[in-house]
mmCIF file of C-alpha atoms and ligand atoms in Angstrom:
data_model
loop_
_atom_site.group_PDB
_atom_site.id
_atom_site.type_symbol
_atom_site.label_atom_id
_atom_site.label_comp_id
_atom_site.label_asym_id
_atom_site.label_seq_id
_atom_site.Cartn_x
_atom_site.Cartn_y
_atom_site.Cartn_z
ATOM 1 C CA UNK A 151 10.420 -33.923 23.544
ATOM 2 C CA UNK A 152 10.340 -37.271 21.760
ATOM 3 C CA UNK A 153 7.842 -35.713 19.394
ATOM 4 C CA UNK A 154 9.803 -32.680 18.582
ATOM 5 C CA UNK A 155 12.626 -35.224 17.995
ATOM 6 C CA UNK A 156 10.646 -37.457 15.272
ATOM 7 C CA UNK A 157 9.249 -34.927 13.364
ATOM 8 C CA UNK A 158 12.567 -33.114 13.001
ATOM 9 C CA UNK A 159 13.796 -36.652 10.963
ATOM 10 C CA UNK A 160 11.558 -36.176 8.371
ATOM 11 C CA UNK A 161 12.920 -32.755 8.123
ATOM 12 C CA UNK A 162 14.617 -32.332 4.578
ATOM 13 C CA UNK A 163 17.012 -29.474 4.077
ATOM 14 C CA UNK A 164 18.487 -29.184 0.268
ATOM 15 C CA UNK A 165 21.268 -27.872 -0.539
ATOM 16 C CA UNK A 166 21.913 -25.911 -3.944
ATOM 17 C CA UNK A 167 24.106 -23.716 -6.189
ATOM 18 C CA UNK A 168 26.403 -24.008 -8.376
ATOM 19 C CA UNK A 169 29.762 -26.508 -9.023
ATOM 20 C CA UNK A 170 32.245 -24.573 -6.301
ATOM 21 C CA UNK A 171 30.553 -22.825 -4.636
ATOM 22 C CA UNK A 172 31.407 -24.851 -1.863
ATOM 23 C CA UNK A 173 28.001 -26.970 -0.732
ATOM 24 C CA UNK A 174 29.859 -30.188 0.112
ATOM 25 C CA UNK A 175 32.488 -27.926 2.417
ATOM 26 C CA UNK A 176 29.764 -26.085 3.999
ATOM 27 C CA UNK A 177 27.936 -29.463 4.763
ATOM 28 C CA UNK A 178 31.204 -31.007 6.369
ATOM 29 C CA UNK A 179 32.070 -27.600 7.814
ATOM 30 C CA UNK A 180 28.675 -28.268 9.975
ATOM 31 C CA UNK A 181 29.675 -31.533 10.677
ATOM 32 C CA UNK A 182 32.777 -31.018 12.227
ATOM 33 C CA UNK A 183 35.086 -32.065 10.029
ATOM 34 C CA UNK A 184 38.372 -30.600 8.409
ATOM 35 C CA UNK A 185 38.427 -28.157 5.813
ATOM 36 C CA UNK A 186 39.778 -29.497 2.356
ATOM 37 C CA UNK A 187 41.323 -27.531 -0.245
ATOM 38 C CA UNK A 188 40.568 -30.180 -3.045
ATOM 39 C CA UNK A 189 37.353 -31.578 -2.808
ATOM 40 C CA UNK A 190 36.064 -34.068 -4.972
ATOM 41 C CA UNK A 191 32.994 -33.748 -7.445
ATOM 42 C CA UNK A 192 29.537 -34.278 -6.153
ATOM 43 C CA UNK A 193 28.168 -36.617 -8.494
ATOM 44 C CA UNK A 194 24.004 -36.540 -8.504
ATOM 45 C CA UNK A 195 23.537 -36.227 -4.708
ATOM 46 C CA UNK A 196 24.508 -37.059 -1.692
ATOM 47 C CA UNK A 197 22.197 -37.593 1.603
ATOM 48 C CA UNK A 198 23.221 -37.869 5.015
ATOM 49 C CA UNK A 199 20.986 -38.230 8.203
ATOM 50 C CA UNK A 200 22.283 -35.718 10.638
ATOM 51 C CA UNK A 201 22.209 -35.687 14.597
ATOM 52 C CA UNK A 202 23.398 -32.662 15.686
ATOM 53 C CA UNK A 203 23.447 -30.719 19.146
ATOM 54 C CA UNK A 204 22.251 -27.058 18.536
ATOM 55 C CA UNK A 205 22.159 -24.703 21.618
ATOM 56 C CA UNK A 206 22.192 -28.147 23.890
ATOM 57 C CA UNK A 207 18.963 -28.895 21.598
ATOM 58 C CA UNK A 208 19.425 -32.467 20.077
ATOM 59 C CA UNK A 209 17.643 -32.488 15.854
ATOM 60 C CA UNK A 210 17.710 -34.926 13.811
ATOM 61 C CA UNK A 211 17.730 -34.060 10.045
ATOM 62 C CA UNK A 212 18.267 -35.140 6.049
ATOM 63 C CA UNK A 213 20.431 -32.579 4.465
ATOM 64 C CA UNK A 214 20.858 -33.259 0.690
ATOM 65 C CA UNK A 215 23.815 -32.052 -0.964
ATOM 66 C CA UNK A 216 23.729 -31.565 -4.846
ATOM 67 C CA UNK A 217 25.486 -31.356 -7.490
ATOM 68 C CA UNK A 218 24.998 -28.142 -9.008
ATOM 69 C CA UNK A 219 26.080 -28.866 -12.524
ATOM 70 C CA UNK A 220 22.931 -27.928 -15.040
ATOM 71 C CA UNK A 221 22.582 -31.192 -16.459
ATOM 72 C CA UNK A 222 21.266 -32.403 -12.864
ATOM 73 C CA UNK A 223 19.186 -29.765 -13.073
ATOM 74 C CA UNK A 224 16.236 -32.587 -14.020
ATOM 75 C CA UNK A 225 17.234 -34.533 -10.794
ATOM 76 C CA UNK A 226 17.679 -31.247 -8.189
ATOM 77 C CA UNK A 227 13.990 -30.607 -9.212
ATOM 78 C CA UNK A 228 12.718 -33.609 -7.557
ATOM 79 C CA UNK A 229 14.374 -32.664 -4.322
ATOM 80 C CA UNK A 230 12.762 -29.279 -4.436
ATOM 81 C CA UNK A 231 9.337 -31.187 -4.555
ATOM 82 C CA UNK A 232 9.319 -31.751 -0.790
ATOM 83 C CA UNK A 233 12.244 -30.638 0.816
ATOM 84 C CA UNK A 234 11.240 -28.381 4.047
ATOM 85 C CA UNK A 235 14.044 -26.165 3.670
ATOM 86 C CA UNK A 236 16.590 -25.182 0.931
ATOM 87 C CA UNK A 237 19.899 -23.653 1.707
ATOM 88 C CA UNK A 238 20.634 -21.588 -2.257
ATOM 89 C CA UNK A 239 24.654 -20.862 -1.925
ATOM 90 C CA UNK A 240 26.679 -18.489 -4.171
ATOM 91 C CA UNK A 241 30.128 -17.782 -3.850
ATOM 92 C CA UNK A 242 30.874 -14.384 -3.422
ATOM 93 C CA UNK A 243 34.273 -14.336 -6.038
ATOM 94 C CA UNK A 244 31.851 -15.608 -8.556
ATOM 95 C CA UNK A 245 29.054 -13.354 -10.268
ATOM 96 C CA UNK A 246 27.619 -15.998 -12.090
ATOM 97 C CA UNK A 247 27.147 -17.992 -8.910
ATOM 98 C CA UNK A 248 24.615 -15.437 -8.022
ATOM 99 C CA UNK A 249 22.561 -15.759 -11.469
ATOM 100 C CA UNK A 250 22.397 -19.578 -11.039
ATOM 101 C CA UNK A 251 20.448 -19.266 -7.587
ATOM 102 C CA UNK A 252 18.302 -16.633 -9.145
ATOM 103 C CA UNK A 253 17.550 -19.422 -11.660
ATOM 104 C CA UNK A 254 17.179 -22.178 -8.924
ATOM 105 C CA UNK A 255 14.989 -19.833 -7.050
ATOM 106 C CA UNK A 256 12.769 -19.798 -10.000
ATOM 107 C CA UNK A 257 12.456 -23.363 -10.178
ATOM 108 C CA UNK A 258 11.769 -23.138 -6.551
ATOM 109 C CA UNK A 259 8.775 -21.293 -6.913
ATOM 110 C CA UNK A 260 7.776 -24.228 -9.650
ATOM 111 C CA UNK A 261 8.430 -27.316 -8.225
ATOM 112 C CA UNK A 262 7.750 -27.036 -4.160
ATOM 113 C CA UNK A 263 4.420 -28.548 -3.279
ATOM 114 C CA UNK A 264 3.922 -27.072 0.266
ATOM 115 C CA UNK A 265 6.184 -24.366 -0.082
ATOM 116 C CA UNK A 266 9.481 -24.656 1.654
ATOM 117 C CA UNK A 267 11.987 -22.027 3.544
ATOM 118 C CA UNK A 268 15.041 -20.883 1.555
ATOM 119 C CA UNK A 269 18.027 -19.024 2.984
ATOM 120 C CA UNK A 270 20.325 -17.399 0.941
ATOM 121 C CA UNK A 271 24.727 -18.238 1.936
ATOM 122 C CA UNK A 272 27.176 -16.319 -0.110
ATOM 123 C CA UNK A 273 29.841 -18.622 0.940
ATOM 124 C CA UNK A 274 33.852 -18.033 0.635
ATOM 125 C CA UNK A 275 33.504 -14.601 2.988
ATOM 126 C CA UNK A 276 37.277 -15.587 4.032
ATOM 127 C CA UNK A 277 38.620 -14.346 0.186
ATOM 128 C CA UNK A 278 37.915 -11.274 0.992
ATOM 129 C CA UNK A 279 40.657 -9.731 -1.306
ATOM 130 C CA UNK A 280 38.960 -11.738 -4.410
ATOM 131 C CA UNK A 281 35.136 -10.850 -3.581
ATOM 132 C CA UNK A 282 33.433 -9.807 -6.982
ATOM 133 C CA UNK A 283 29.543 -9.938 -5.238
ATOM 134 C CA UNK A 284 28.851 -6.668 -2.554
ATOM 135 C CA UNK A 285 27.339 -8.317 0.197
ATOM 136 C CA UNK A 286 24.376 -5.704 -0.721
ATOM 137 C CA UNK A 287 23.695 -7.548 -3.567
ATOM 138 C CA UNK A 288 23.293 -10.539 -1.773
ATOM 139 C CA UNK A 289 21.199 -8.558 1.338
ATOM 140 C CA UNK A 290 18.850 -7.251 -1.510
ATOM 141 C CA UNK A 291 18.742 -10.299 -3.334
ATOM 142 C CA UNK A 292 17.609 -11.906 -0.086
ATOM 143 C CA UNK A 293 15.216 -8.855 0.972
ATOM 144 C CA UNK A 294 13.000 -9.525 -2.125
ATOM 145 C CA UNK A 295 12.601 -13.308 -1.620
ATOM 146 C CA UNK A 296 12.102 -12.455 1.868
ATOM 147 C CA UNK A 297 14.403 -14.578 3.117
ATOM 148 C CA UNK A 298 17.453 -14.538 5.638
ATOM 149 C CA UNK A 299 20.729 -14.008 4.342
ATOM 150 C CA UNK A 300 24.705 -14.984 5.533
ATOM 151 C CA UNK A 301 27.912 -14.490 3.962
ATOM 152 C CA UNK A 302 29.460 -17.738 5.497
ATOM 153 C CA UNK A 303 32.986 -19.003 5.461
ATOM 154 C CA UNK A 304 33.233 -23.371 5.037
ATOM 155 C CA UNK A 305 36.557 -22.639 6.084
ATOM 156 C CA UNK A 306 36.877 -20.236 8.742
ATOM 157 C CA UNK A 307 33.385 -21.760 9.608
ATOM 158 C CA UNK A 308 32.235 -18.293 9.796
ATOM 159 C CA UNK A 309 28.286 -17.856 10.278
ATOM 160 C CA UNK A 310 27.891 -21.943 9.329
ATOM 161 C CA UNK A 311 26.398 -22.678 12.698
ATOM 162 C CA UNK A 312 24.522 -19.923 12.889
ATOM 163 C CA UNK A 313 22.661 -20.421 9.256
ATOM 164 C CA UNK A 314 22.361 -23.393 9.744
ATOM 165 C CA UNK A 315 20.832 -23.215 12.965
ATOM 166 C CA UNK A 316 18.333 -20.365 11.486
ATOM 167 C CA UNK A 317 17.577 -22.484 8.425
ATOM 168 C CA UNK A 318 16.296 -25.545 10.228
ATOM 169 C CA UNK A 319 14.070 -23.417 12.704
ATOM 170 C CA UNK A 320 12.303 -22.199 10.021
ATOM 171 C CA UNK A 321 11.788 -25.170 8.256
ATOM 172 C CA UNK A 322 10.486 -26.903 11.417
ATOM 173 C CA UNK A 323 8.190 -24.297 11.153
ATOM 174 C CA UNK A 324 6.813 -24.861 7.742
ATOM 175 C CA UNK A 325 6.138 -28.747 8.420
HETATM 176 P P1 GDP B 201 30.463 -27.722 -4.254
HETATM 177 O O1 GDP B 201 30.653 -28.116 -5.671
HETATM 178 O O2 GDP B 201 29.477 -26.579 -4.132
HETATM 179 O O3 GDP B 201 30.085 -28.861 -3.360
HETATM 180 O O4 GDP B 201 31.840 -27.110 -3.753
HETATM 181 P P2 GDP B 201 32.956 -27.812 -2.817
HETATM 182 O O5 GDP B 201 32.462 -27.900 -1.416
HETATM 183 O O6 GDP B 201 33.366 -29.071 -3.462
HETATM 184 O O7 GDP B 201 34.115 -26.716 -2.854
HETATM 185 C C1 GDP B 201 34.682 -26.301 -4.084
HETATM 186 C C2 GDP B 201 36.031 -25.650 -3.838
HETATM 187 O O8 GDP B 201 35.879 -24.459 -3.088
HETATM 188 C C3 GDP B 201 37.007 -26.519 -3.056
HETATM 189 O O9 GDP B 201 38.286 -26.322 -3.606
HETATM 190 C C4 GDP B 201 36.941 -25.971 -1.659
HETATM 191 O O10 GDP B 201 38.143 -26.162 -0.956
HETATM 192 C C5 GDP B 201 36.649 -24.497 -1.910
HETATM 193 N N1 GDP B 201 35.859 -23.864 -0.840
HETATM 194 C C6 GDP B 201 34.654 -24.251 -0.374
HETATM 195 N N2 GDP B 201 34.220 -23.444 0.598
HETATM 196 C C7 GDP B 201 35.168 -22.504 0.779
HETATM 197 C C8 GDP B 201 35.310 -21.377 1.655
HETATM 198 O O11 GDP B 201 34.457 -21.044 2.481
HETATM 199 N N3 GDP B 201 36.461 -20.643 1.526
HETATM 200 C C9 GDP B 201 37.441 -20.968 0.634
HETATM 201 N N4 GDP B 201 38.516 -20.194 0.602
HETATM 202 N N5 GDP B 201 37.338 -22.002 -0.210
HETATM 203 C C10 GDP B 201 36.220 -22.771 -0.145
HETATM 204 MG MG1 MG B 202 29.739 -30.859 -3.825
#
């Protein structure tokens, strides 16, 4: 077990998408802590070592939260390079949420040395009334990258547990 438990440190989950879309929320949504209306501005990145208790199952994890905003687009790169797992989030009020992670995707693809697991979050699920994305449009989206898919909710914590818990199995698996 202590092995399992080292080699899920040097696990490095990214998080990306663009300004909004509610990355920062998600990551404290997973974390425990209180939803916020008005969040403050990522600036560059943020990292936080994470011990969390999944299914009684202690990990231990770096989740990277970004900025989104294009011109850190040099600096998200870098993280791509040998992060284990990437968690791409659009909002689903927000169409051009979706073309940004089609773009990060892409640069994805580019920059990841050992190739890395991506799951796909259209986040927000909870403004139902305001949704401007199908949630087929994310399933296909995710369907041709071969990858998982959630709509999740950072506020009504909808499906955050459960992507993230899906996210980090299969990046244990790629390392
Ligand atoms: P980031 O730039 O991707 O890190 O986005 P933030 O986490 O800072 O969130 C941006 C805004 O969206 C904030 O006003 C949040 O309160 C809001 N937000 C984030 N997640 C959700 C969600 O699941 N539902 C709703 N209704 N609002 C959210
Ligand atoms: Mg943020």
């Amino acid at each position: 077990e202590k092995e399992i438990t080292s080699k899920l440190k040097q696990i490095k989950i990214v998080f990306a998408g663009d300004v909004g879309v509610g990355k920062t929320c998600l990551v404290d949504s997973f974390m425990g802590k209180q939803f916020e209306d008005v969040k403050v501005l990522t600036s560059g990145s943020e990292v936080q070592f994470v011990t969390k208790s999944i299914d009684d199952e202690e990990i231990q994890f770096a989740l990277w939260d970004t900025a989104g905003q294009e011109r850190f687009d040099s600096l998200t790169k870098i993280y791509f390079r040998d992060a284990n797992g990437v968690i791409l989030v659009y909002d689903i009020t927000r169409e051009d949420s979706l073309e940004r992670v089609k773009f990060l995707y892409q640069t994805i693809q580019d920059e990841s040395q050992n190739g890395c697991a991506i799951i796909l979050f259209g986040n927000k699920v909870d403004l139902e009334n305001k949704r401007k994305v199908e949630i087929s449009k994310g399933e296909e989206l995710a369907q041709s990258w071969n990858c998982s898919f959630f709509e999740t909710s950072a506020k009504t914590r909808k499906n955050v547990k459960e992507g993230f818990k899906k996210i980090l199995e299969e990046a244990f698996e790629k390392k």
